Amino acid sequence: MSLKDDKQQNIQMQLDFSTALTGEAREAGREGTESFGATNGPESPASTNRLMEVVCERENLKGALRQVKANKGSPGVDGMTVAGLKDYLKEHWPAIREQLLNGTYAPKPVRRVEIRKLDGGMRKLGIPTVLDRLIQQAVMQVLQRRVGPDVFRTQLRVPAGTVGSSSSGAGAAVHRRRSRLVRGS
């Protein structure tokens, strides 16, 4: 790290990004505005419940199941395969849906495996259960309809069509861009 980079990093650490209003702005800021909690607080339970209801809708889940089946993948810690998911859902879906709507659903731990990298090293990988992948996919579909399908790529500045599994793919592109932002170049 160069002296210039070190100095810039120290300056950034000293910046005050507090949201407290001072001076005249303090008095003016209180007039005709909602309280801090009303504007910056968590989303209301009603809108969150509605969002989860959309996630749990039959058509959304059918699309999520199609995608999970298309992605294939290994079983998670519970050993359930993609092929066994449909029968499992027939029996257990009402209870799972209730947990999702109540906010009490807890995903299972991921199964840890190591895969070999091109350079000969090992990369740790976490494999969620097939059920958790289904729920993740269902949530993602709803969020993408609300904010746009490319929002995650846009925020990370990842070019469409890249794959994050290689050193020249999306993950590397994100890392290079973040590194430039940190270094200031």
PDB file of C-alpha atoms in Angstrom:
ATOM      1  CA  MET A   1       0.000   0.000   0.000  1.00  0.00           C
ATOM      2  CA  SER A   2       1.419   3.402  -0.960  1.00  0.00           C
ATOM      3  CA  LEU A   3       1.653   6.422   1.314  1.00  0.00           C
ATOM      4  CA  LYS A   4      -1.067   8.141  -0.724  1.00  0.00           C
ATOM      5  CA  ASP A   5      -3.426   5.166  -0.320  1.00  0.00           C
ATOM      6  CA  ASP A   6      -2.663   4.944   3.412  1.00  0.00           C
ATOM      7  CA  LYS A   7      -3.346   8.671   3.881  1.00  0.00           C
ATOM      8  CA  GLN A   8      -6.609   8.453   1.916  1.00  0.00           C
ATOM      9  CA  GLN A   9      -7.759   5.460   3.979  1.00  0.00           C
ATOM     10  CA  ASN A  10      -6.979   7.305   7.243  1.00  0.00           C
ATOM     11  CA  ILE A  11      -8.960  10.330   6.058  1.00  0.00           C
ATOM     12  CA  GLN A  12     -11.945   8.146   5.175  1.00  0.00           C
ATOM     13  CA  MET A  13     -11.895   6.548   8.621  1.00  0.00           C
ATOM     14  CA  GLN A  14     -12.050   9.999  10.242  1.00  0.00           C
ATOM     15  CA  LEU A  15     -15.072  11.233   8.265  1.00  0.00           C
ATOM     16  CA  ASP A  16     -18.212  11.772  10.339  1.00  0.00           C
ATOM     17  CA  PHE A  17     -21.295  10.363   8.647  1.00  0.00           C
ATOM     18  CA  SER A  18     -23.630  10.899  11.588  1.00  0.00           C
ATOM     19  CA  THR A  19     -27.264  11.640  10.832  1.00  0.00           C
ATOM     20  CA  ALA A  20     -27.730  14.072  13.722  1.00  0.00           C
ATOM     21  CA  LEU A  21     -28.847  17.523  12.630  1.00  0.00           C
ATOM     22  CA  THR A  22     -26.919  20.461  14.076  1.00  0.00           C
ATOM     23  CA  GLY A  23     -27.377  24.236  14.246  1.00  0.00           C
ATOM     24  CA  GLU A  24     -30.297  25.759  12.323  1.00  0.00           C
ATOM     25  CA  ALA A  25     -30.901  22.493  10.500  1.00  0.00           C
ATOM     26  CA  ARG A  26     -31.864  20.863  13.799  1.00  0.00           C
ATOM     27  CA  GLU A  27     -34.823  23.203  14.346  1.00  0.00           C
ATOM     28  CA  ALA A  28     -35.804  23.342  10.667  1.00  0.00           C
ATOM     29  CA  GLY A  29     -35.510  19.598  10.322  1.00  0.00           C
ATOM     30  CA  ARG A  30     -38.257  18.954  12.896  1.00  0.00           C
ATOM     31  CA  GLU A  31     -40.926  21.005  11.174  1.00  0.00           C
ATOM     32  CA  GLY A  32     -43.489  19.001   9.207  1.00  0.00           C
ATOM     33  CA  THR A  33     -41.585  15.733   9.099  1.00  0.00           C
ATOM     34  CA  GLU A  34     -42.249  12.295  10.420  1.00  0.00           C
ATOM     35  CA  SER A  35     -40.294  10.905  13.307  1.00  0.00           C
ATOM     36  CA  PHE A  36     -36.968   9.187  12.629  1.00  0.00           C
ATOM     37  CA  GLY A  37     -38.455   5.779  13.419  1.00  0.00           C
ATOM     38  CA  ALA A  38     -41.352   6.299  11.006  1.00  0.00           C
ATOM     39  CA  THR A  39     -39.095   7.036   8.054  1.00  0.00           C
ATOM     40  CA  ASN A  40     -36.112   4.818   8.797  1.00  0.00           C
ATOM     41  CA  GLY A  41     -37.641   1.987  10.811  1.00  0.00           C
ATOM     42  CA  PRO A  42     -38.292  -1.555   9.667  1.00  0.00           C
ATOM     43  CA  GLU A  43     -40.973  -2.359   7.142  1.00  0.00           C
ATOM     44  CA  SER A  44     -44.472  -2.725   8.554  1.00  0.00           C
ATOM     45  CA  PRO A  45     -45.603  -6.255   9.421  1.00  0.00           C
ATOM     46  CA  ALA A  46     -48.554  -5.910   7.035  1.00  0.00           C
ATOM     47  CA  SER A  47     -46.363  -5.309   3.990  1.00  0.00           C
ATOM     48  CA  THR A  48     -43.928  -8.038   5.049  1.00  0.00           C
ATOM     49  CA  ASN A  49     -46.799 -10.501   5.507  1.00  0.00           C
ATOM     50  CA  ARG A  50     -48.159  -9.640   2.069  1.00  0.00           C
ATOM     51  CA  LEU A  51     -44.728 -10.188   0.549  1.00  0.00           C
ATOM     52  CA  MET A  52     -44.481 -13.643   2.116  1.00  0.00           C
ATOM     53  CA  GLU A  53     -47.993 -14.447   0.901  1.00  0.00           C
ATOM     54  CA  VAL A  54     -46.825 -13.675  -2.641  1.00  0.00           C
ATOM     55  CA  VAL A  55     -43.744 -15.858  -2.081  1.00  0.00           C
ATOM     56  CA  CYS A  56     -46.023 -18.723  -0.987  1.00  0.00           C
ATOM     57  CA  GLU A  57     -48.432 -18.451  -3.941  1.00  0.00           C
ATOM     58  CA  ARG A  58     -48.838 -21.646  -5.945  1.00  0.00           C
ATOM     59  CA  GLU A  59     -47.650 -20.260  -9.304  1.00  0.00           C
ATOM     60  CA  ASN A  60     -44.562 -18.699  -7.761  1.00  0.00           C
ATOM     61  CA  LEU A  61     -43.682 -21.963  -6.034  1.00  0.00           C
ATOM     62  CA  LYS A  62     -44.234 -23.961  -9.226  1.00  0.00           C
ATOM     63  CA  GLY A  63     -41.775 -21.677 -11.015  1.00  0.00           C
ATOM     64  CA  ALA A  64     -39.293 -21.968  -8.162  1.00  0.00           C
ATOM     65  CA  LEU A  65     -39.597 -25.764  -8.188  1.00  0.00           C
ATOM     66  CA  ARG A  66     -38.973 -25.841 -11.963  1.00  0.00           C
ATOM     67  CA  GLN A  67     -35.819 -23.761 -11.485  1.00  0.00           C
ATOM     68  CA  VAL A  68     -34.513 -25.860  -8.600  1.00  0.00           C
ATOM     69  CA  LYS A  69     -35.080 -29.014 -10.649  1.00  0.00           C
ATOM     70  CA  ALA A  70     -33.317 -27.459 -13.645  1.00  0.00           C
ATOM     71  CA  ASN A  71     -30.343 -26.457 -11.468  1.00  0.00           C
ATOM     72  CA  LYS A  72     -30.132 -30.010 -10.100  1.00  0.00           C
ATOM     73  CA  GLY A  73     -27.523 -30.000  -7.364  1.00  0.00           C
ATOM     74  CA  SER A  74     -26.512 -32.221  -4.501  1.00  0.00           C
ATOM     75  CA  PRO A  75     -28.553 -32.932  -1.380  1.00  0.00           C
ATOM     76  CA  GLY A  76     -27.990 -30.832   1.722  1.00  0.00           C
ATOM     77  CA  VAL A  77     -27.507 -32.031   5.295  1.00  0.00           C
ATOM     78  CA  ASP A  78     -30.914 -33.746   5.301  1.00  0.00           C
ATOM     79  CA  GLY A  79     -30.000 -35.964   2.324  1.00  0.00           C
ATOM     80  CA  MET A  80     -33.136 -35.029   0.345  1.00  0.00           C
ATOM     81  CA  THR A  81     -32.680 -35.022  -3.423  1.00  0.00           C
ATOM     82  CA  VAL A  82     -34.360 -32.759  -5.945  1.00  0.00           C
ATOM     83  CA  ALA A  83     -36.411 -35.767  -7.082  1.00  0.00           C
ATOM     84  CA  GLY A  84     -37.785 -36.293  -3.562  1.00  0.00           C
ATOM     85  CA  LEU A  85     -38.790 -32.678  -2.991  1.00  0.00           C
ATOM     86  CA  LYS A  86     -42.222 -32.800  -4.636  1.00  0.00           C
ATOM     87  CA  ASP A  87     -43.439 -35.706  -2.488  1.00  0.00           C
ATOM     88  CA  TYR A  88     -42.007 -34.069   0.635  1.00  0.00           C
ATOM     89  CA  LEU A  89     -43.877 -30.838  -0.132  1.00  0.00           C
ATOM     90  CA  LYS A  90     -47.185 -32.679  -0.622  1.00  0.00           C
ATOM     91  CA  GLU A  91     -46.995 -33.854   2.973  1.00  0.00           C
ATOM     92  CA  HIS A  92     -45.233 -30.970   4.725  1.00  0.00           C
ATOM     93  CA  TRP A  93     -46.090 -27.805   2.753  1.00  0.00           C
ATOM     94  CA  PRO A  94     -48.948 -26.561   5.015  1.00  0.00           C
ATOM     95  CA  ALA A  95     -46.646 -26.500   8.063  1.00  0.00           C
ATOM     96  CA  ILE A  96     -43.756 -24.942   6.108  1.00  0.00           C
ATOM     97  CA  ARG A  97     -46.075 -22.279   4.667  1.00  0.00           C
ATOM     98  CA  GLU A  98     -47.369 -21.455   8.137  1.00  0.00           C
ATOM     99  CA  GLN A  99     -43.787 -21.072   9.421  1.00  0.00           C
ATOM    100  CA  LEU A 100     -42.902 -18.782   6.506  1.00  0.00           C
ATOM    101  CA  LEU A 101     -45.958 -16.596   7.070  1.00  0.00           C
ATOM    102  CA  ASN A 102     -45.366 -16.444  10.843  1.00  0.00           C
ATOM    103  CA  GLY A 103     -41.684 -15.652  10.436  1.00  0.00           C
ATOM    104  CA  THR A 104     -40.644 -18.749  12.373  1.00  0.00           C
ATOM    105  CA  TYR A 105     -39.125 -20.748   9.495  1.00  0.00           C
ATOM    106  CA  ALA A 106     -35.436 -21.437  10.076  1.00  0.00           C
ATOM    107  CA  PRO A 107     -33.268 -22.790   7.253  1.00  0.00           C
ATOM    108  CA  LYS A 108     -31.218 -25.901   7.929  1.00  0.00           C
ATOM    109  CA  PRO A 109     -27.427 -25.710   8.213  1.00  0.00           C
ATOM    110  CA  VAL A 110     -25.537 -26.078   4.947  1.00  0.00           C
ATOM    111  CA  ARG A 111     -23.526 -29.179   4.078  1.00  0.00           C
ATOM    112  CA  ARG A 112     -19.850 -28.263   3.811  1.00  0.00           C
ATOM    113  CA  VAL A 113     -17.770 -29.727   1.020  1.00  0.00           C
ATOM    114  CA  GLU A 114     -14.462 -28.820  -0.550  1.00  0.00           C
ATOM    115  CA  ILE A 115     -13.930 -28.625  -4.278  1.00  0.00           C
ATOM    116  CA  ARG A 116     -10.625 -28.409  -6.093  1.00  0.00           C
ATOM    117  CA  LYS A 117      -9.700 -25.066  -7.663  1.00  0.00           C
ATOM    118  CA  LEU A 118      -7.839 -24.730 -10.955  1.00  0.00           C
ATOM    119  CA  ASP A 119      -4.669 -23.656  -9.144  1.00  0.00           C
ATOM    120  CA  GLY A 120      -4.664 -26.902  -7.140  1.00  0.00           C
ATOM    121  CA  GLY A 121      -6.028 -25.408  -3.920  1.00  0.00           C
ATOM    122  CA  MET A 122      -9.342 -26.209  -2.309  1.00  0.00           C
ATOM    123  CA  ARG A 123     -12.451 -24.047  -2.060  1.00  0.00           C
ATOM    124  CA  LYS A 124     -15.033 -24.531   0.675  1.00  0.00           C
ATOM    125  CA  LEU A 125     -18.594 -24.733  -0.546  1.00  0.00           C
ATOM    126  CA  GLY A 126     -21.848 -24.721   1.417  1.00  0.00           C
ATOM    127  CA  ILE A 127     -24.741 -26.720  -0.032  1.00  0.00           C
ATOM    128  CA  PRO A 128     -28.175 -25.751   1.310  1.00  0.00           C
ATOM    129  CA  THR A 129     -30.983 -28.288   1.531  1.00  0.00           C
ATOM    130  CA  VAL A 130     -33.225 -28.673  -1.504  1.00  0.00           C
ATOM    131  CA  LEU A 131     -36.131 -27.199   0.494  1.00  0.00           C
ATOM    132  CA  ASP A 132     -34.072 -24.127   1.411  1.00  0.00           C
ATOM    133  CA  ARG A 133     -33.045 -23.723  -2.236  1.00  0.00           C
ATOM    134  CA  LEU A 134     -36.737 -23.809  -3.202  1.00  0.00           C
ATOM    135  CA  ILE A 135     -37.605 -21.125  -0.660  1.00  0.00           C
ATOM    136  CA  GLN A 136     -34.618 -18.985  -1.685  1.00  0.00           C
ATOM    137  CA  GLN A 137     -35.668 -19.259  -5.329  1.00  0.00           C
ATOM    138  CA  ALA A 138     -39.291 -18.375  -4.518  1.00  0.00           C
ATOM    139  CA  VAL A 139     -38.193 -15.290  -2.555  1.00  0.00           C
ATOM    140  CA  MET A 140     -35.768 -14.220  -5.276  1.00  0.00           C
ATOM    141  CA  GLN A 141     -38.449 -14.465  -7.978  1.00  0.00           C
ATOM    142  CA  VAL A 142     -40.764 -12.169  -6.017  1.00  0.00           C
ATOM    143  CA  LEU A 143     -38.008  -9.658  -5.266  1.00  0.00           C
ATOM    144  CA  GLN A 144     -36.835  -9.626  -8.867  1.00  0.00           C
ATOM    145  CA  ARG A 145     -40.363  -8.866 -10.056  1.00  0.00           C
ATOM    146  CA  ARG A 146     -40.448  -5.906  -7.672  1.00  0.00           C
ATOM    147  CA  VAL A 147     -37.000  -4.424  -8.283  1.00  0.00           C
ATOM    148  CA  GLY A 148     -36.006  -5.830 -11.665  1.00  0.00           C
ATOM    149  CA  PRO A 149     -34.172  -8.976 -12.713  1.00  0.00           C
ATOM    150  CA  ASP A 150     -30.766  -7.323 -13.054  1.00  0.00           C
ATOM    151  CA  VAL A 151     -30.732  -5.409  -9.767  1.00  0.00           C
ATOM    152  CA  PHE A 152     -28.198  -7.693  -8.103  1.00  0.00           C
ATOM    153  CA  ARG A 153     -25.874  -7.624 -11.111  1.00  0.00           C
ATOM    154  CA  THR A 154     -26.276  -3.850 -11.440  1.00  0.00           C
ATOM    155  CA  GLN A 155     -25.461  -3.185  -7.804  1.00  0.00           C
ATOM    156  CA  LEU A 156     -22.373  -5.375  -7.979  1.00  0.00           C
ATOM    157  CA  ARG A 157     -21.489  -4.064 -11.452  1.00  0.00           C
ATOM    158  CA  VAL A 158     -21.243  -7.605 -12.774  1.00  0.00           C
ATOM    159  CA  PRO A 159     -21.592  -7.889 -16.549  1.00  0.00           C
ATOM    160  CA  ALA A 160     -24.547 -10.007 -17.659  1.00  0.00           C
ATOM    161  CA  GLY A 161     -23.605 -13.466 -18.883  1.00  0.00           C
ATOM    162  CA  THR A 162     -20.523 -13.876 -16.713  1.00  0.00           C
ATOM    163  CA  VAL A 163     -20.050 -16.845 -14.441  1.00  0.00           C
ATOM    164  CA  GLY A 164     -18.696 -16.493 -10.921  1.00  0.00           C
ATOM    165  CA  SER A 165     -17.070 -19.914 -10.837  1.00  0.00           C
ATOM    166  CA  SER A 166     -13.798 -18.986 -12.526  1.00  0.00           C
ATOM    167  CA  SER A 167     -11.034 -16.546 -11.701  1.00  0.00           C
ATOM    168  CA  SER A 168     -11.975 -14.489 -14.744  1.00  0.00           C
ATOM    169  CA  GLY A 169     -15.724 -14.571 -14.125  1.00  0.00           C
ATOM    170  CA  ALA A 170     -18.211 -12.427 -12.248  1.00  0.00           C
ATOM    171  CA  GLY A 171     -16.699 -12.952  -8.813  1.00  0.00           C
ATOM    172  CA  ALA A 172     -13.304 -11.788 -10.024  1.00  0.00           C
ATOM    173  CA  ALA A 173     -14.903  -8.812 -11.791  1.00  0.00           C
ATOM    174  CA  VAL A 174     -16.604  -7.749  -8.562  1.00  0.00           C
ATOM    175  CA  HIS A 175     -13.360  -8.194  -6.603  1.00  0.00           C
ATOM    176  CA  ARG A 176     -11.379  -6.107  -9.120  1.00  0.00           C
ATOM    177  CA  ARG A 177     -13.971  -3.303  -9.034  1.00  0.00           C
ATOM    178  CA  ARG A 178     -14.134  -3.296  -5.234  1.00  0.00           C
ATOM    179  CA  SER A 179     -10.350  -3.240  -5.053  1.00  0.00           C
ATOM    180  CA  ARG A 180     -10.265  -0.193  -7.335  1.00  0.00           C
ATOM    181  CA  LEU A 181     -12.880   1.543  -5.180  1.00  0.00           C
ATOM    182  CA  VAL A 182     -10.897   0.866  -2.008  1.00  0.00           C
ATOM    183  CA  ARG A 183      -7.618   1.984  -3.608  1.00  0.00           C
ATOM    184  CA  GLY A 184      -9.272   5.029  -5.173  1.00  0.00           C
ATOM    185  CA  SER A 185      -8.205   4.288  -8.746  1.00  0.00           C
TER     186      SER A 185
END
